[in-house]
Coordinates of C-alpha atoms in Angstrom, one line a residue:
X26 CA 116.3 100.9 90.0
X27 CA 119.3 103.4 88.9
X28 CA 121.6 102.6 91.7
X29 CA 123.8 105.7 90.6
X30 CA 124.9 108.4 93.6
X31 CA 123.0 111.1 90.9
X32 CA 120.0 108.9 91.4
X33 CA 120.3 108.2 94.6
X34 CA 120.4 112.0 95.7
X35 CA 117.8 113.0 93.2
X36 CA 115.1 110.4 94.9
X37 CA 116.3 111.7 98.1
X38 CA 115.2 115.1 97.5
X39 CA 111.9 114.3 95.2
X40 CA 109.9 110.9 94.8
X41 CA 111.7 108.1 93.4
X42 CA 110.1 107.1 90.0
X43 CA 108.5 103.7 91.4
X44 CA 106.9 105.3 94.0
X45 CA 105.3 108.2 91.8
X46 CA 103.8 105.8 89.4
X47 CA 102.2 102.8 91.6
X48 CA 100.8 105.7 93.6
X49 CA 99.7 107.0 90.1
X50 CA 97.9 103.4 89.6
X51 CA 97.4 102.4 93.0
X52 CA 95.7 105.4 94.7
X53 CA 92.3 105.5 92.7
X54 CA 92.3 101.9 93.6
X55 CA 91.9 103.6 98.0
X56 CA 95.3 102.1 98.3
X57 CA 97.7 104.4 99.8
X58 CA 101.9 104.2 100.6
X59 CA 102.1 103.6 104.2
X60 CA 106.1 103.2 104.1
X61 CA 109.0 102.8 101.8
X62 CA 112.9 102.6 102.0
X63 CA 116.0 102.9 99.5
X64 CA 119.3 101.2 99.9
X65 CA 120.7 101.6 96.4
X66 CA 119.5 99.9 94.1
X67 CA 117.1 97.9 96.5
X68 CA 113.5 99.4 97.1
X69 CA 110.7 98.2 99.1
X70 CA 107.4 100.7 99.3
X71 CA 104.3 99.2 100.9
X72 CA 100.8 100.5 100.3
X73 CA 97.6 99.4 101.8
X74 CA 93.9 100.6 101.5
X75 CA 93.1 103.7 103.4
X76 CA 90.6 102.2 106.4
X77 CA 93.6 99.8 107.6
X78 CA 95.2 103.1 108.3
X79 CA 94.6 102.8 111.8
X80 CA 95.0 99.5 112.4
X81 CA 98.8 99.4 110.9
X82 CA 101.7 100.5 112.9
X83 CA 104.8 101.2 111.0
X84 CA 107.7 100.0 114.2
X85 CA 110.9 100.1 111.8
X86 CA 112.7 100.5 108.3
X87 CA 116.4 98.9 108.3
X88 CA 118.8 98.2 105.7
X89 CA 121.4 95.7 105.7
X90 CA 124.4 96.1 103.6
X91 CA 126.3 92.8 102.6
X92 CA 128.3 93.9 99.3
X93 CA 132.1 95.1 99.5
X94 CA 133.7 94.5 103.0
X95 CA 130.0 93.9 104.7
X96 CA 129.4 97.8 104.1
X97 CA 128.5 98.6 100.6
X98 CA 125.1 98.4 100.0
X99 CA 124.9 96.9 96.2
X100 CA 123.5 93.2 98.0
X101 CA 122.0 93.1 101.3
X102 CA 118.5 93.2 102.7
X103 CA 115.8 96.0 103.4
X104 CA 113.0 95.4 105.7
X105 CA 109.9 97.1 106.8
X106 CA 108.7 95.8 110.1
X107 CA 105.1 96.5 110.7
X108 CA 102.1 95.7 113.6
X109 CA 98.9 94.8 111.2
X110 CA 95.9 94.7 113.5
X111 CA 97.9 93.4 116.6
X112 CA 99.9 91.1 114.3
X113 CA 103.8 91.6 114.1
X114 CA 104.8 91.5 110.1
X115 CA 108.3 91.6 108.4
X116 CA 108.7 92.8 105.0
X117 CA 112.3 91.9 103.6
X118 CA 113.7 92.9 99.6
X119 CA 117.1 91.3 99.3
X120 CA 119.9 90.9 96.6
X121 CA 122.3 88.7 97.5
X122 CA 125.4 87.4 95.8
X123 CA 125.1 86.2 92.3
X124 CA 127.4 83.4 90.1
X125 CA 127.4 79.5 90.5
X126 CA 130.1 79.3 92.9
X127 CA 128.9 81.5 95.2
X128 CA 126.3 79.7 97.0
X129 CA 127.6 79.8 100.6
X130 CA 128.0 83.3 100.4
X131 CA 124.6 83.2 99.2
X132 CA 123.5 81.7 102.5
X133 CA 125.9 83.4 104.4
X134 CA 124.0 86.8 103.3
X135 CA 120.5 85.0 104.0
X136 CA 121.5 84.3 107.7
X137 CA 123.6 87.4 108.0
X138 CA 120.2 90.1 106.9
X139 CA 118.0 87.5 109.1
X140 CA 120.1 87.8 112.4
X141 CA 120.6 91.7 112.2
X142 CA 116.8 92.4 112.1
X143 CA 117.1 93.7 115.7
X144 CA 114.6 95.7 116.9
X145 CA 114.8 98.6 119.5
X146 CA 111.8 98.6 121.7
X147 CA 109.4 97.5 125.0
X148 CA 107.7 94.0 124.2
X149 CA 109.0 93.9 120.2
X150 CA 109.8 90.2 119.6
X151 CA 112.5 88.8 117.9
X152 CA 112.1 88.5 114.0
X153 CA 112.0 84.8 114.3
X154 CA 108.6 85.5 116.5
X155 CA 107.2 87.4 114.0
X156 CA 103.9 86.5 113.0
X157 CA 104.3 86.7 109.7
X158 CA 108.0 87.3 107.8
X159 CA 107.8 87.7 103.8
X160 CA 110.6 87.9 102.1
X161 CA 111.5 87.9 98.3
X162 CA 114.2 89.5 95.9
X163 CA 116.9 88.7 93.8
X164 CA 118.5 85.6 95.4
X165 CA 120.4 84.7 92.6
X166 CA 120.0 80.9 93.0
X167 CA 121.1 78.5 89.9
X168 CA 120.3 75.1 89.2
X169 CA 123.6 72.7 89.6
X170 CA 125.3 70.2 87.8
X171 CA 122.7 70.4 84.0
X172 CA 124.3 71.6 81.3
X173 CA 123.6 74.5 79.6
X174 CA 121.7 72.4 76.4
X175 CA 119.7 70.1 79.1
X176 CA 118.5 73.0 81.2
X177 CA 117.4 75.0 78.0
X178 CA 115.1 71.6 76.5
X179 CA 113.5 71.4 80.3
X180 CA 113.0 74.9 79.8
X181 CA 111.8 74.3 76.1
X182 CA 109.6 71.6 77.1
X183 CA 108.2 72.7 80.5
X184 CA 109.9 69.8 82.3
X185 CA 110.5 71.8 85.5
X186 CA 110.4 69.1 87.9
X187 CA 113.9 68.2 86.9
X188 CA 115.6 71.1 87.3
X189 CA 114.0 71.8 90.5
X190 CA 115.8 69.2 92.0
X191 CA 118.9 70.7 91.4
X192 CA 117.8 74.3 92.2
X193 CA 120.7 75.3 94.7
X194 CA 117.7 76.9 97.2
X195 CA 115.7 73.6 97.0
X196 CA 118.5 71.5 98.0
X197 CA 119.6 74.0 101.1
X198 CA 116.4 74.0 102.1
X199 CA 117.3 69.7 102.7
X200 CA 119.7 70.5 105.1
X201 CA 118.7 74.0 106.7
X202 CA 116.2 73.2 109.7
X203 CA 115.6 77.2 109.3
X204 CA 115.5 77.7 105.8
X205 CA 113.2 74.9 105.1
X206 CA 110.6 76.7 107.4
X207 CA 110.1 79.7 104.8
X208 CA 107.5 78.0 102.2
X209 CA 107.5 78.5 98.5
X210 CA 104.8 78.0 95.9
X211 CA 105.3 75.5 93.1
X212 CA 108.1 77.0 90.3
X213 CA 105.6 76.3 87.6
X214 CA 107.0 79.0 85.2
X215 CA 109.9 79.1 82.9
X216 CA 113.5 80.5 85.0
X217 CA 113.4 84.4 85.2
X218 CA 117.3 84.9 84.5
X219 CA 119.0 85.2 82.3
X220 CA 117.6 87.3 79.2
X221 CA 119.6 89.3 76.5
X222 CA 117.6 92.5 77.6
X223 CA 114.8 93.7 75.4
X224 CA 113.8 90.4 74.5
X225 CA 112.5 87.0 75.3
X226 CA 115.9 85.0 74.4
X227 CA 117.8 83.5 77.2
X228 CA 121.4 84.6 77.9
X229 CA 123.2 84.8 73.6
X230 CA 126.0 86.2 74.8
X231 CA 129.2 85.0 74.6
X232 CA 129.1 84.2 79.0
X233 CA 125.2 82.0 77.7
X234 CA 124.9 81.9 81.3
X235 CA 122.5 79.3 81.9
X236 CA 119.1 79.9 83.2
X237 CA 117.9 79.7 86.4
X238 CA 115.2 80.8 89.0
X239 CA 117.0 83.8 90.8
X240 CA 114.0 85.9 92.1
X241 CA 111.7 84.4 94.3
X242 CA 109.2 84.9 97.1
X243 CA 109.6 83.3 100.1
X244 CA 107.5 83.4 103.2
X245 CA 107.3 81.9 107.0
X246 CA 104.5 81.6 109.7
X247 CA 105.3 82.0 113.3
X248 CA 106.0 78.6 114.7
X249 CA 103.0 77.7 117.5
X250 CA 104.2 76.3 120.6
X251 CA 102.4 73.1 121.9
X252 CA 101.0 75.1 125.1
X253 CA 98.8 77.4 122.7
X254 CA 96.7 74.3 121.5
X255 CA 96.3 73.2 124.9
X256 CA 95.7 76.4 126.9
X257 CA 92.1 77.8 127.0
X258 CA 92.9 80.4 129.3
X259 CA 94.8 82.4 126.5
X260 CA 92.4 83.3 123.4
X261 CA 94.0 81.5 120.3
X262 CA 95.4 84.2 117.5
X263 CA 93.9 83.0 114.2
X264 CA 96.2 84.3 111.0
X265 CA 96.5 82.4 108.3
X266 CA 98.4 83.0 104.5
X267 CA 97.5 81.1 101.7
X268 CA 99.3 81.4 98.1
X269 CA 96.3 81.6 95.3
X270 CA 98.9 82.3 92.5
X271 CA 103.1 82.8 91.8
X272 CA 104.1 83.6 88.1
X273 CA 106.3 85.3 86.4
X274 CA 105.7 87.8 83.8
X275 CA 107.4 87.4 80.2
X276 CA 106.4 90.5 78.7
X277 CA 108.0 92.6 80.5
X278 CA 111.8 92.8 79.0
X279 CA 113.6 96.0 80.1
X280 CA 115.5 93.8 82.3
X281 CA 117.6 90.6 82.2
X282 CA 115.7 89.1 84.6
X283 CA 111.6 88.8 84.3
X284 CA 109.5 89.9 87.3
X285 CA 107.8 87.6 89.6
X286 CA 104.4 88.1 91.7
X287 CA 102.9 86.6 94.2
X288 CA 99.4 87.1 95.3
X289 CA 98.0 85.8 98.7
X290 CA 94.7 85.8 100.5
X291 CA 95.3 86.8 104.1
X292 CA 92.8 85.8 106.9
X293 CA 93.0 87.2 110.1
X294 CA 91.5 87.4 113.7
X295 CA 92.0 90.7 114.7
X296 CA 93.8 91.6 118.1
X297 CA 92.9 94.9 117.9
X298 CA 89.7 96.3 116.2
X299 CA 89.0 99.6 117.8
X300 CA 90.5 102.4 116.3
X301 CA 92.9 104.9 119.1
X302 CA 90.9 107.7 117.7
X303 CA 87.6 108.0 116.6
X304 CA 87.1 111.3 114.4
X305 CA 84.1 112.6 113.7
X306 CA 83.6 115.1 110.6
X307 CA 79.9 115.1 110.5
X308 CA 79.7 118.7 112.0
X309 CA 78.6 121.2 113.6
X310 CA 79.5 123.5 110.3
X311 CA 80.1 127.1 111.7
X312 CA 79.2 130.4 110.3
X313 CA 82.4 132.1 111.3
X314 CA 85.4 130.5 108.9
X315 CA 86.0 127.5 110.7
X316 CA 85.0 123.9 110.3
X317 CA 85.2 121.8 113.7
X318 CA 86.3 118.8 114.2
X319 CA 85.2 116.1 116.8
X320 CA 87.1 113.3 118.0
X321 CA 87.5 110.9 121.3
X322 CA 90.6 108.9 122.5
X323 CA 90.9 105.2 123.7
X324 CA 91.7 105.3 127.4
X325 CA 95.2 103.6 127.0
X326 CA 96.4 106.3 124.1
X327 CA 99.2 108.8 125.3
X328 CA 99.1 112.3 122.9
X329 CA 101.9 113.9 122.3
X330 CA 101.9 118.5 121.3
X331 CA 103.0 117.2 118.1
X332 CA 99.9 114.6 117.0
X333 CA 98.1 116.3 114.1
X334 CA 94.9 116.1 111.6
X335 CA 95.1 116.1 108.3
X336 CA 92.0 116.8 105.6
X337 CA 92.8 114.6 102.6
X338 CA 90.4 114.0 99.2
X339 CA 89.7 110.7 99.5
X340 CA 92.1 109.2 96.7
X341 CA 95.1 110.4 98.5
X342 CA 98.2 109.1 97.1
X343 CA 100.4 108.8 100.9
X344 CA 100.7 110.3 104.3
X345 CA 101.5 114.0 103.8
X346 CA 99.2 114.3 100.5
X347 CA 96.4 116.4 102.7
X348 CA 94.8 119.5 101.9
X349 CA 95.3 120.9 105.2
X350 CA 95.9 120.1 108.5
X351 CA 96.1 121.4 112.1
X352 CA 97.9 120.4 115.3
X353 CA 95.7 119.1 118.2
X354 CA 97.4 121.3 120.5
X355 CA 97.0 124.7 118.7
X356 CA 93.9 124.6 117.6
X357 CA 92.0 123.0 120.3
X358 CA 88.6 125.0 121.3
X359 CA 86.9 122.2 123.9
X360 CA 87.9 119.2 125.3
X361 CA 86.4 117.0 128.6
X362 CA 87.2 113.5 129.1
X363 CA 85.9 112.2 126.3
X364 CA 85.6 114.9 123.5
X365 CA 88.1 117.1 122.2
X366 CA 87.6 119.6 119.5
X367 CA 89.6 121.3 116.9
X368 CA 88.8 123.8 114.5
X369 CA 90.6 124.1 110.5
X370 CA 90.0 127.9 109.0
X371 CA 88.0 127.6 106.2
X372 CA 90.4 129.5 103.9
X373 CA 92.5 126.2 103.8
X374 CA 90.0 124.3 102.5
X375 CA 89.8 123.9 98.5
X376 CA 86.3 124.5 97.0
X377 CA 85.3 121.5 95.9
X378 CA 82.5 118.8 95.9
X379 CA 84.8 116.1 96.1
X380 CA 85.0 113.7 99.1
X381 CA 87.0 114.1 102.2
X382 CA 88.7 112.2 105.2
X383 CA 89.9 113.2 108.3
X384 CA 93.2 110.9 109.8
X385 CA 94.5 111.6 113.2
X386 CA 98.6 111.5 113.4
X387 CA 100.5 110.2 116.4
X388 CA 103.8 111.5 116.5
X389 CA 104.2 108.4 119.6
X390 CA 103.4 106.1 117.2
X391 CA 104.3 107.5 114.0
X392 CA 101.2 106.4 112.8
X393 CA 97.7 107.1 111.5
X394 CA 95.6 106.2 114.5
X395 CA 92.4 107.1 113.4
X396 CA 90.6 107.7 110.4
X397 CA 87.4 109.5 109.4
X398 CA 84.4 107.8 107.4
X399 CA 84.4 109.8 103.5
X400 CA 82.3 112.5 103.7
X401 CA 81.4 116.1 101.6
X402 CA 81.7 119.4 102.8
X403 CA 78.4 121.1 102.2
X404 CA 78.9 123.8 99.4
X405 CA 76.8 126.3 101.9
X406 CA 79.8 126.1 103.9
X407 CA 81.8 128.1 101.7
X408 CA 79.1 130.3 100.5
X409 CA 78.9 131.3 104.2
X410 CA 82.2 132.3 104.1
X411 CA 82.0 134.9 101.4
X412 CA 78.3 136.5 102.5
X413 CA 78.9 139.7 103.9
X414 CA 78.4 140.9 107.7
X415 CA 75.6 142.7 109.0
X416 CA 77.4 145.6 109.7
X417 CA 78.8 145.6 105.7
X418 CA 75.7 145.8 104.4
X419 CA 74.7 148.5 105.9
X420 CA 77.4 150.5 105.1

């Protein structure tokens, strides 16, 4: 990321490079960007295919500066705290303090991002009660007391085992109660830092800082109490995370440091597997401009004037990519206790045989709360639009 303030006011205004070209790769794929957020040079976007919609709850973005005086926001943390199918989820991007010597403040930063994950609101748990908290970043970690020539032959001769155990995380993790509860899969890849950039060459400089694993990708599972294995008056929550691969990527050189991924499988018993909405786009098709739409509320969902449909192609890139849209309140033609319908002119709608979906906004929530299956608008539709009145063709 360009951290500078022209950069910074530029991605402000328009969409930040990142985010324009994952959506690019990512949205043919049905993914779509649910949420993002920008402290400097520190960006964390989240994307998720489009029937989850529904069934993810974005609760809070919050940055956490840690650079000059605790205010500057060149280290620190930004997270994007989430409720995935009844599940509460923390997404943290950090950079914290880099050079050998500066391990405590290191940790420092760790615990400092951790405890100000506060969150404003009725029945939101503590962080360390989330379900699920993943973080990864920049964590500028080295590997003590090798030398520069022994780390390098390790490194030559893929003897990782000894460096990791003087990695400077490993060995907190030995004495932290709370850091060793945030797992790790096995460092089976060469240190991603430092490289002469445009290359493959470690550090040549004259500094030949030595190598070490600086970005990694941590996460933790919500600690079980003993009561919840012996209670079977309370249903048992089943979510489970399992690593299937960690790696780092060496082709990739526009950097001094090589990127790292982590892939997961992610199993989990839903706590909540009825949508708030349930939109229905399968007609009636008017003659008189308008297409209506159909849709019925949960009992426990609170509107608000503001909620609002949107039409999308399916292939949307995020949120506000629709074709058209139309607030519930306006636009409402019938309601009872269970239906509600709302009608989008015809003029806004693009001529087209491509596929549609319908998602239901809730300004409460600030959310998609319900979502559409794909479906095509009939080209009749249009046609019907453009065929003149009785009373024209007479004239």
């Amino acid at each position: 990321m360009n951290s500078g303030i022209i950069s910074l006011l530029s991605d402000t205004a328009f969409e930040d490079p990142w985010s324009s070209f994952l959506m690019d790769v990512l949205s043919p794929l049905s993914f779509i960007k649910i949420s993002h957020i920008r402290m400097q040079g520190l960006l964390l976007i989240v994307f998720a295919k489009y029937q989850h919609l529904p069934f993810i709850q974005i609760l809070s973005t919050k940055s956490t500066p840690t650079g000059l005086y605790g205010y500057w926001g060149n280290k620190g943390g930004v997270n994007i705290f989430l409720r995935l199918y009844g599940y509460y989820i923390s997404i943290i991007n950090c950079h914290l303090p880099p050079h050998m010597a500066n391990n405590d403040q290191r940790l420092e930063h760790f615990d400092r991002i951790l405890e100000m994950q506060n969150f404003q609101g009725h029945n939101v748990p503590n962080i360390l009660d989330h379900d699920l908290i993943l973080w990864f970043g920049d964590m500028n970690f080295r590997i003590e007391d090798f030398g520069l020539h022994f780390v390098r032959e390790c490194i030559k001769n893929k003897c990782y085992s000894d460096l990791w155990e003087k990695d400077q995380l490993n060995i907190a993790k030995r004495h932290d109660p709370l850091l060793r509860e945030f797992r790790e899969g096995p460092l089976l890849f060469s240190p991603t830092y430092k490289f002469d950039k445009n290359s493959s060459n470690y550090d040549t400089s004259e500094k030949k800082r030595k190598p070490a694993w600086t970005d990694r990708i941590l996460w933790r599972l919500k600690r079980q109490s003993r009561a919840n294995f012996f209670s079977s008056s309370l249903p048992v929550p089943y979510f489970t995370l399992s690593l299937k691969d960690y790696r780092s990527h060496m082709m990739y050189s526009i950097s001094d440091h090589k990127p790292v991924t982590g892939t997961f499988d992610f199993q989990l018993k839903p706590l909540m597997s009825v949508s708030l909405i349930t939109l229905m786009a399968e007609g009636p098709w008017t003659m008189e401009n308008d297409m209506l739409i159909s849709y019925s509320s949960s009992p426990d969902f609170v509107s608000s004037p503001w909620d609002w449909i949107g039409l999308y192609k399916v292939g949307m890139r995020h949120i506000n990519d629709y074709v058209s849209y139309v607030w519930v309140g306006d636009n409402q033609v019938s309601f009872d206790d269970n239906l509600n319908q709302v009608y989008i002119n015809i003029y806004d709608i693009p001529e087209t045989e491509d596929q549609f979906l319908l998602c239901y906004y809730s300004n409460n929530l600030h959310s998609v709360v319900g979502i559409s299956k794909p479906f095509k608008i009939p080209l009749r539709f249009f046609l019907a639009g453009d065929l003149p009145s009785e009373a024209q063709a007479q004239m």
